Amino acid sequence: MRMIRPPGVYAPQGDTALLLEALARERLTPGARTLDLCTGTGVLAIAAARRGARATASDIAAAAVTTARCNARLRRCRLRVVRGDLVAPVAGERFDLVTANPPYVPAPGREAPRGGPARAWDAGHDGRLLLDRICRAAPAVLAPRGVLLLVQSSLSGVAATLAALRAVGLRARVVARRLQPFGRVMTARARWFERRGLVAPGTRTEELVVIRAVRPAPDPSDASTASTGSVASSAPPASGTPASASAPSSVRMPGRNPGRRPVPEPEDRPGTAAPHRHREAR
């Protein structure tokens, strides 16, 4: 069954693949509540739904919302898709697992683009416009023992993300890494990255990182905050064999390189406010 992607909606690539692998290692129980932020095609939310989760996908872009709904129907899985700015459409709800693949590329402009392809990857001068917001919002949407899986580039401050998540009371650590070459957009900015000290001279690779953050279990003596989480709170290994009921095995993505065409599924092979991901390959 195909994963459709109309023009303007981000095609799953290396960062999506790395996040799918991390998701596959989570021990989801049937009925676990999951949320996928900046969902794009909806592939991460669909992967959770296929494992029996009560999955929700969120994106600010109308085209992405429509695409995620269509892909869920194509895969015959139940998926709630909402439109809005990050967690605003699900205010007051709690989830056992939250996945996020937001724009995170440092850009010369300090504000997020209001339109055009660049809003799919540009995230301000340090690449953290969305990352910092997600870190601040995470405790409000995570159930006790809930898990956040967040992917980003090494150029946008992995240590800063870990510190921000820990500052709001979450236990956070890196659980997956992958080195990949710069794509078209990153290559065009390579000299700017060098001048800012984001990469060493001549470096044309970035490291993708998945951070896993857990909301601690409530105090057992406080009966009013009994646990409702459905994701194991112990961190899974950073590598290993994914669960057999994990994300669709047919979804294969290349590195997140805008200079390359994304590789569609084997059976397919032919193709937020503004900072949300709704983009072409970078």
Short mmCIF file of the C-alpha atoms (twelve columns), coordinates in Angstrom:
data_MODEL
# 
_entry.id   MODEL 
# 
loop_
_atom_site.group_PDB 
_atom_site.id 
_atom_site.type_symbol 
_atom_site.label_atom_id 
_atom_site.label_alt_id 
_atom_site.label_comp_id 
_atom_site.label_asym_id 
_atom_site.label_seq_id 
_atom_site.Cartn_x 
_atom_site.Cartn_y 
_atom_site.Cartn_z 
_atom_site.pdbx_PDB_model_num 
ATOM 1   C CA . MET A 1   0.000  0.000  0.000  1 
ATOM 2   C CA . ARG A 2   1.335  3.404  -0.958 1 
ATOM 3   C CA . MET A 3   2.269  6.372  1.192  1 
ATOM 4   C CA . ILE A 4   1.125  9.364  -0.805 1 
ATOM 5   C CA . ARG A 5   2.956  12.695 -0.686 1 
ATOM 6   C CA . PRO A 6   1.643  15.619 -2.697 1 
ATOM 7   C CA . PRO A 7   3.942  18.533 -3.572 1 
ATOM 8   C CA . GLY A 8   4.765  20.664 -0.557 1 
ATOM 9   C CA . VAL A 9   4.468  17.893 2.037  1 
ATOM 10  C CA . TYR A 10  7.744  16.635 3.496  1 
ATOM 11  C CA . ALA A 11  8.874  13.272 2.172  1 
ATOM 12  C CA . PRO A 12  10.112 10.939 4.951  1 
ATOM 13  C CA . GLN A 13  13.911 10.832 4.923  1 
ATOM 14  C CA . GLY A 14  16.853 9.978  7.178  1 
ATOM 15  C CA . ASP A 15  15.575 11.774 10.260 1 
ATOM 16  C CA . THR A 16  12.182 10.084 9.903  1 
ATOM 17  C CA . ALA A 17  13.850 6.695  9.501  1 
ATOM 18  C CA . LEU A 18  15.948 7.179  12.636 1 
ATOM 19  C CA . LEU A 19  12.868 8.200  14.606 1 
ATOM 20  C CA . LEU A 20  10.915 5.212  13.271 1 
ATOM 21  C CA . GLU A 21  13.673 2.918  14.526 1 
ATOM 22  C CA . ALA A 22  13.512 4.509  17.973 1 
ATOM 23  C CA . LEU A 23  9.723  4.206  17.967 1 
ATOM 24  C CA . ALA A 24  9.993  0.514  17.075 1 
ATOM 25  C CA . ARG A 25  12.025 -0.086 20.242 1 
ATOM 26  C CA . GLU A 26  9.333  1.397  22.493 1 
ATOM 27  C CA . ARG A 27  7.166  -1.188 24.227 1 
ATOM 28  C CA . LEU A 28  3.720  0.162  23.391 1 
ATOM 29  C CA . THR A 29  0.724  -1.583 24.898 1 
ATOM 30  C CA . PRO A 30  -2.567 -1.804 22.989 1 
ATOM 31  C CA . GLY A 31  -4.539 1.362  23.477 1 
ATOM 32  C CA . ALA A 32  -1.522 3.508  24.398 1 
ATOM 33  C CA . ARG A 33  -2.139 7.157  23.593 1 
ATOM 34  C CA . THR A 34  0.381  8.579  21.111 1 
ATOM 35  C CA . LEU A 35  0.907  11.993 19.546 1 
ATOM 36  C CA . ASP A 36  3.035  12.854 16.514 1 
ATOM 37  C CA . LEU A 37  3.960  16.533 16.167 1 
ATOM 38  C CA . CYS A 38  4.772  18.086 12.761 1 
ATOM 39  C CA . THR A 39  3.405  14.897 11.254 1 
ATOM 40  C CA . GLY A 40  3.841  15.600 7.508  1 
ATOM 41  C CA . THR A 41  2.754  12.432 5.710  1 
ATOM 42  C CA . GLY A 42  1.723  10.885 9.028  1 
ATOM 43  C CA . VAL A 43  4.157  7.978  8.759  1 
ATOM 44  C CA . LEU A 44  5.187  8.031  12.441 1 
ATOM 45  C CA . ALA A 45  1.616  8.275  13.696 1 
ATOM 46  C CA . ILE A 46  0.590  5.473  11.354 1 
ATOM 47  C CA . ALA A 47  3.442  3.300  12.650 1 
ATOM 48  C CA . ALA A 48  2.097  3.747  16.184 1 
ATOM 49  C CA . ALA A 49  -1.495 3.114  15.106 1 
ATOM 50  C CA . ARG A 50  -0.505 -0.130 13.385 1 
ATOM 51  C CA . ARG A 51  0.793  -1.335 16.741 1 
ATOM 52  C CA . GLY A 52  -2.578 -0.774 18.372 1 
ATOM 53  C CA . ALA A 53  -2.051 2.718  19.750 1 
ATOM 54  C CA . ARG A 54  -4.771 5.350  19.922 1 
ATOM 55  C CA . ALA A 55  -2.757 7.621  17.665 1 
ATOM 56  C CA . THR A 56  -3.095 11.352 17.076 1 
ATOM 57  C CA . ALA A 57  -1.176 13.331 14.446 1 
ATOM 58  C CA . SER A 58  -0.811 17.109 14.461 1 
ATOM 59  C CA . ASP A 59  0.401  19.590 11.873 1 
ATOM 60  C CA . ILE A 60  -0.278 23.237 11.149 1 
ATOM 61  C CA . ALA A 61  -0.300 22.762 7.371  1 
ATOM 62  C CA . ALA A 62  -3.636 21.890 5.783  1 
ATOM 63  C CA . ALA A 63  -1.954 19.839 3.045  1 
ATOM 64  C CA . ALA A 64  -0.098 17.742 5.625  1 
ATOM 65  C CA . VAL A 65  -3.288 17.135 7.598  1 
ATOM 66  C CA . THR A 66  -5.100 15.958 4.470  1 
ATOM 67  C CA . THR A 67  -2.139 13.794 3.452  1 
ATOM 68  C CA . ALA A 68  -1.898 12.105 6.842  1 
ATOM 69  C CA . ARG A 69  -5.613 11.324 6.788  1 
ATOM 70  C CA . CYS A 70  -5.376 9.857  3.292  1 
ATOM 71  C CA . ASN A 71  -2.371 7.725  4.186  1 
ATOM 72  C CA . ALA A 72  -4.142 6.404  7.269  1 
ATOM 73  C CA . ARG A 73  -7.085 5.368  5.104  1 
ATOM 74  C CA . LEU A 74  -4.764 3.742  2.581  1 
ATOM 75  C CA . ARG A 75  -3.199 1.709  5.393  1 
ATOM 76  C CA . ARG A 76  -6.597 0.995  6.896  1 
ATOM 77  C CA . CYS A 77  -5.666 2.207  10.343 1 
ATOM 78  C CA . ARG A 78  -7.502 4.476  12.738 1 
ATOM 79  C CA . LEU A 79  -5.764 7.818  13.128 1 
ATOM 80  C CA . ARG A 80  -6.994 11.109 14.553 1 
ATOM 81  C CA . VAL A 81  -5.442 14.032 12.675 1 
ATOM 82  C CA . VAL A 82  -5.715 17.570 14.040 1 
ATOM 83  C CA . ARG A 83  -4.540 20.878 12.665 1 
ATOM 84  C CA . GLY A 84  -2.823 23.554 14.729 1 
ATOM 85  C CA . ASP A 85  0.356  24.947 16.244 1 
ATOM 86  C CA . LEU A 86  2.288  22.172 17.998 1 
ATOM 87  C CA . VAL A 87  0.324  20.980 21.061 1 
ATOM 88  C CA . ALA A 88  -2.415 23.640 20.875 1 
ATOM 89  C CA . PRO A 89  -4.974 21.300 19.222 1 
ATOM 90  C CA . VAL A 90  -4.591 18.750 22.055 1 
ATOM 91  C CA . ALA A 91  -4.466 21.126 25.024 1 
ATOM 92  C CA . GLY A 92  -5.492 19.362 28.217 1 
ATOM 93  C CA . GLU A 93  -4.810 15.859 26.864 1 
ATOM 94  C CA . ARG A 94  -2.052 13.517 28.038 1 
ATOM 95  C CA . PHE A 95  -0.174 10.972 25.935 1 
ATOM 96  C CA . ASP A 96  1.935  7.929  26.709 1 
ATOM 97  C CA . LEU A 97  4.251  8.574  23.756 1 
ATOM 98  C CA . VAL A 98  5.004  11.765 21.819 1 
ATOM 99  C CA . THR A 99  7.151  11.803 18.677 1 
ATOM 100 C CA . ALA A 100 8.468  14.981 17.045 1 
ATOM 101 C CA . ASN A 101 10.500 15.721 13.932 1 
ATOM 102 C CA . PRO A 102 10.361 19.528 13.792 1 
ATOM 103 C CA . PRO A 103 12.291 21.983 11.603 1 
ATOM 104 C CA . TYR A 104 15.765 22.352 13.142 1 
ATOM 105 C CA . VAL A 105 18.162 23.766 10.531 1 
ATOM 106 C CA . PRO A 106 20.054 26.925 11.601 1 
ATOM 107 C CA . ALA A 107 19.321 29.757 9.196  1 
ATOM 108 C CA . PRO A 108 20.632 33.293 8.633  1 
ATOM 109 C CA . GLY A 109 17.191 34.673 9.453  1 
ATOM 110 C CA . ARG A 110 16.360 34.813 13.149 1 
ATOM 111 C CA . GLU A 111 12.629 34.350 12.593 1 
ATOM 112 C CA . ALA A 112 10.879 31.384 11.031 1 
ATOM 113 C CA . PRO A 113 9.790  31.838 7.406  1 
ATOM 114 C CA . ARG A 114 6.119  32.679 7.017  1 
ATOM 115 C CA . GLY A 115 5.783  30.614 3.860  1 
ATOM 116 C CA . GLY A 116 7.582  28.817 1.083  1 
ATOM 117 C CA . PRO A 117 9.668  25.655 1.157  1 
ATOM 118 C CA . ALA A 118 12.188 27.043 3.658  1 
ATOM 119 C CA . ARG A 119 9.670  26.993 6.489  1 
ATOM 120 C CA . ALA A 120 9.964  23.212 6.325  1 
ATOM 121 C CA . TRP A 121 13.515 23.252 7.683  1 
ATOM 122 C CA . ASP A 122 14.564 26.773 8.749  1 
ATOM 123 C CA . ALA A 123 14.296 27.211 12.524 1 
ATOM 124 C CA . GLY A 124 15.977 30.503 13.327 1 
ATOM 125 C CA . HIS A 125 19.592 31.531 13.859 1 
ATOM 126 C CA . ASP A 126 20.386 28.553 16.102 1 
ATOM 127 C CA . GLY A 127 17.836 26.074 14.723 1 
ATOM 128 C CA . ARG A 128 15.950 26.004 18.018 1 
ATOM 129 C CA . LEU A 129 12.722 27.920 17.413 1 
ATOM 130 C CA . LEU A 130 10.639 24.731 17.501 1 
ATOM 131 C CA . LEU A 131 12.943 22.589 19.610 1 
ATOM 132 C CA . ASP A 132 12.770 24.936 22.601 1 
ATOM 133 C CA . ARG A 133 8.990  25.198 22.357 1 
ATOM 134 C CA . ILE A 134 8.596  21.428 22.267 1 
ATOM 135 C CA . CYS A 135 10.862 21.030 25.291 1 
ATOM 136 C CA . ARG A 136 8.772  23.519 27.257 1 
ATOM 137 C CA . ALA A 137 5.471  21.948 26.182 1 
ATOM 138 C CA . ALA A 138 6.426  18.311 26.737 1 
ATOM 139 C CA . PRO A 139 5.469  17.989 30.434 1 
ATOM 140 C CA . ALA A 140 1.971  19.315 29.716 1 
ATOM 141 C CA . VAL A 141 1.198  16.560 27.192 1 
ATOM 142 C CA . LEU A 142 3.049  13.598 28.702 1 
ATOM 143 C CA . ALA A 143 1.244  11.190 30.998 1 
ATOM 144 C CA . PRO A 144 3.135  9.875  34.030 1 
ATOM 145 C CA . ARG A 145 5.940  7.651  32.678 1 
ATOM 146 C CA . GLY A 146 5.198  9.122  29.260 1 
ATOM 147 C CA . VAL A 147 7.990  9.201  26.662 1 
ATOM 148 C CA . LEU A 148 9.050  11.921 24.217 1 
ATOM 149 C CA . LEU A 149 11.118 10.911 21.171 1 
ATOM 150 C CA . LEU A 150 12.630 13.950 19.455 1 
ATOM 151 C CA . VAL A 151 14.962 14.005 16.449 1 
ATOM 152 C CA . GLN A 152 17.309 16.857 15.555 1 
ATOM 153 C CA . SER A 153 20.652 17.724 13.982 1 
ATOM 154 C CA . SER A 154 23.893 18.081 15.879 1 
ATOM 155 C CA . LEU A 155 24.111 21.607 14.441 1 
ATOM 156 C CA . SER A 156 21.082 22.737 16.469 1 
ATOM 157 C CA . GLY A 157 22.422 22.019 19.934 1 
ATOM 158 C CA . VAL A 158 21.933 18.530 21.323 1 
ATOM 159 C CA . ALA A 159 23.270 19.550 24.739 1 
ATOM 160 C CA . ALA A 160 20.843 22.479 24.801 1 
ATOM 161 C CA . THR A 161 17.904 20.150 24.166 1 
ATOM 162 C CA . LEU A 162 18.989 17.752 26.890 1 
ATOM 163 C CA . ALA A 163 19.382 20.644 29.319 1 
ATOM 164 C CA . ALA A 164 16.000 22.120 28.398 1 
ATOM 165 C CA . LEU A 165 14.208 18.807 28.888 1 
ATOM 166 C CA . ARG A 166 15.920 18.166 32.212 1 
ATOM 167 C CA . ALA A 167 15.068 21.694 33.339 1 
ATOM 168 C CA . VAL A 168 11.350 20.878 33.053 1 
ATOM 169 C CA . GLY A 169 11.732 17.710 35.086 1 
ATOM 170 C CA . LEU A 170 12.164 15.060 32.392 1 
ATOM 171 C CA . ARG A 171 14.850 12.362 32.322 1 
ATOM 172 C CA . ALA A 172 16.525 12.780 28.942 1 
ATOM 173 C CA . ARG A 173 19.299 11.047 27.046 1 
ATOM 174 C CA . VAL A 174 20.423 10.352 23.482 1 
ATOM 175 C CA . VAL A 175 19.314 6.910  22.280 1 
ATOM 176 C CA . ALA A 176 20.225 6.967  18.569 1 
ATOM 177 C CA . ARG A 177 22.752 8.668  16.300 1 
ATOM 178 C CA . ARG A 178 23.425 8.659  12.573 1 
ATOM 179 C CA . LEU A 179 26.027 10.532 10.513 1 
ATOM 180 C CA . GLN A 180 25.003 11.670 7.032  1 
ATOM 181 C CA . PRO A 181 26.307 14.004 4.317  1 
ATOM 182 C CA . PHE A 182 24.950 17.517 3.885  1 
ATOM 183 C CA . GLY A 183 22.175 17.880 1.362  1 
ATOM 184 C CA . ARG A 184 21.622 20.782 -1.002 1 
ATOM 185 C CA . VAL A 185 20.464 23.363 1.545  1 
ATOM 186 C CA . MET A 186 23.061 22.409 4.152  1 
ATOM 187 C CA . THR A 187 25.830 22.463 1.543  1 
ATOM 188 C CA . ALA A 188 24.781 25.934 0.410  1 
ATOM 189 C CA . ARG A 189 25.099 27.126 4.023  1 
ATOM 190 C CA . ALA A 190 28.291 25.245 4.848  1 
ATOM 191 C CA . ARG A 191 30.527 28.349 4.820  1 
ATOM 192 C CA . TRP A 192 28.037 30.179 7.022  1 
ATOM 193 C CA . PHE A 193 28.048 27.218 9.422  1 
ATOM 194 C CA . GLU A 194 31.869 27.396 9.456  1 
ATOM 195 C CA . ARG A 195 31.909 31.123 10.196 1 
ATOM 196 C CA . ARG A 196 29.522 30.592 13.090 1 
ATOM 197 C CA . GLY A 197 31.580 27.708 14.448 1 
ATOM 198 C CA . LEU A 198 28.776 25.192 13.998 1 
ATOM 199 C CA . VAL A 199 31.062 22.900 11.989 1 
ATOM 200 C CA . ALA A 200 34.813 22.596 11.571 1 
ATOM 201 C CA . PRO A 201 36.279 23.929 8.310  1 
ATOM 202 C CA . GLY A 202 35.669 21.490 5.485  1 
ATOM 203 C CA . THR A 203 33.008 19.502 7.362  1 
ATOM 204 C CA . ARG A 204 30.129 18.494 5.146  1 
ATOM 205 C CA . THR A 205 28.334 16.018 7.387  1 
ATOM 206 C CA . GLU A 206 25.844 16.321 10.214 1 
ATOM 207 C CA . GLU A 207 24.874 13.910 12.954 1 
ATOM 208 C CA . LEU A 208 21.196 13.151 13.426 1 
ATOM 209 C CA . VAL A 209 20.249 12.422 17.020 1 
ATOM 210 C CA . VAL A 210 17.155 10.982 18.686 1 
ATOM 211 C CA . ILE A 211 16.610 12.133 22.264 1 
ATOM 212 C CA . ARG A 212 14.370 10.117 24.575 1 
ATOM 213 C CA . ALA A 213 12.846 11.981 27.508 1 
ATOM 214 C CA . VAL A 214 10.670 10.391 30.195 1 
ATOM 215 C CA . ARG A 215 8.254  12.053 32.580 1 
ATOM 216 C CA . PRO A 216 9.017  10.496 35.997 1 
ATOM 217 C CA . ALA A 217 6.470  8.260  37.661 1 
ATOM 218 C CA . PRO A 218 4.353  9.923  40.339 1 
ATOM 219 C CA . ASP A 219 5.064  9.452  44.013 1 
ATOM 220 C CA . PRO A 220 3.450  6.086  44.970 1 
ATOM 221 C CA . SER A 221 2.218  7.676  48.190 1 
ATOM 222 C CA . ASP A 222 0.084  10.106 46.192 1 
ATOM 223 C CA . ALA A 223 -2.956 8.101  45.137 1 
ATOM 224 C CA . SER A 224 -4.387 11.070 43.237 1 
ATOM 225 C CA . THR A 225 -1.664 10.757 40.574 1 
ATOM 226 C CA . ALA A 226 -1.794 7.049  39.853 1 
ATOM 227 C CA . SER A 227 0.067  6.090  36.721 1 
ATOM 228 C CA . THR A 228 -1.797 5.807  33.443 1 
ATOM 229 C CA . GLY A 229 1.198  5.428  31.162 1 
ATOM 230 C CA . SER A 230 1.311  2.605  28.643 1 
ATOM 231 C CA . VAL A 231 4.933  2.921  27.553 1 
ATOM 232 C CA . ALA A 232 7.687  1.283  29.564 1 
ATOM 233 C CA . SER A 233 9.594  3.942  31.502 1 
ATOM 234 C CA . SER A 234 12.914 2.145  31.375 1 
ATOM 235 C CA . ALA A 235 14.881 3.404  28.402 1 
ATOM 236 C CA . PRO A 236 15.280 0.827  25.613 1 
ATOM 237 C CA . PRO A 237 18.701 0.100  24.172 1 
ATOM 238 C CA . ALA A 238 19.954 2.518  21.563 1 
ATOM 239 C CA . SER A 239 20.189 -0.304 19.060 1 
ATOM 240 C CA . GLY A 240 18.698 -3.694 18.538 1 
ATOM 241 C CA . THR A 241 16.026 -5.579 16.643 1 
ATOM 242 C CA . PRO A 242 12.775 -3.633 16.341 1 
ATOM 243 C CA . ALA A 243 9.586  -5.276 17.542 1 
ATOM 244 C CA . SER A 244 7.886  -7.337 14.877 1 
ATOM 245 C CA . ALA A 245 4.807  -5.128 15.030 1 
ATOM 246 C CA . SER A 246 6.743  -1.913 14.607 1 
ATOM 247 C CA . ALA A 247 6.643  0.738  11.919 1 
ATOM 248 C CA . PRO A 248 5.876  -0.490 8.403  1 
ATOM 249 C CA . SER A 249 8.978  -2.367 7.279  1 
ATOM 250 C CA . SER A 250 8.466  -1.172 3.726  1 
ATOM 251 C CA . VAL A 251 9.213  2.435  4.656  1 
ATOM 252 C CA . ARG A 252 12.863 3.045  3.719  1 
ATOM 253 C CA . MET A 253 14.257 6.548  3.837  1 
ATOM 254 C CA . PRO A 254 17.591 7.997  2.724  1 
ATOM 255 C CA . GLY A 255 19.477 10.656 4.610  1 
ATOM 256 C CA . ARG A 256 17.663 13.938 5.078  1 
ATOM 257 C CA . ASN A 257 19.345 15.548 2.080  1 
ATOM 258 C CA . PRO A 258 17.443 18.010 -0.091 1 
ATOM 259 C CA . GLY A 259 19.832 17.412 -2.926 1 
ATOM 260 C CA . ARG A 260 18.699 13.822 -3.189 1 
ATOM 261 C CA . ARG A 261 15.330 12.410 -4.118 1 
ATOM 262 C CA . PRO A 262 13.706 10.598 -1.202 1 
ATOM 263 C CA . VAL A 263 13.382 6.855  -1.742 1 
ATOM 264 C CA . PRO A 264 9.718  5.839  -1.669 1 
ATOM 265 C CA . GLU A 265 8.444  2.548  -0.366 1 
ATOM 266 C CA . PRO A 266 9.613  -0.498 -2.321 1 
ATOM 267 C CA . GLU A 267 6.138  -1.140 -3.700 1 
ATOM 268 C CA . ASP A 268 5.750  2.551  -4.619 1 
ATOM 269 C CA . ARG A 269 9.125  3.493  -6.174 1 
ATOM 270 C CA . PRO A 270 8.258  6.011  -9.076 1 
ATOM 271 C CA . GLY A 271 7.010  10.220 -4.930 1 
ATOM 272 C CA . THR A 272 3.684  25.252 11.234 1 
ATOM 273 C CA . ALA A 273 2.170  29.044 12.696 1 
ATOM 274 C CA . ALA A 274 4.712  28.869 9.998  1 
ATOM 275 C CA . PRO A 275 7.634  27.024 11.574 1 
ATOM 276 C CA . HIS A 276 5.897  23.654 11.416 1 
ATOM 277 C CA . ARG A 277 7.197  21.084 9.014  1 
ATOM 278 C CA . HIS A 278 5.442  21.133 5.673  1 
ATOM 279 C CA . ARG A 279 8.283  20.983 3.267  1 
ATOM 280 C CA . GLU A 280 10.249 19.607 0.406  1 
ATOM 281 C CA . ALA A 281 13.496 17.762 1.044  1 
ATOM 282 C CA . ARG A 282 16.237 20.041 2.341  1 
# 
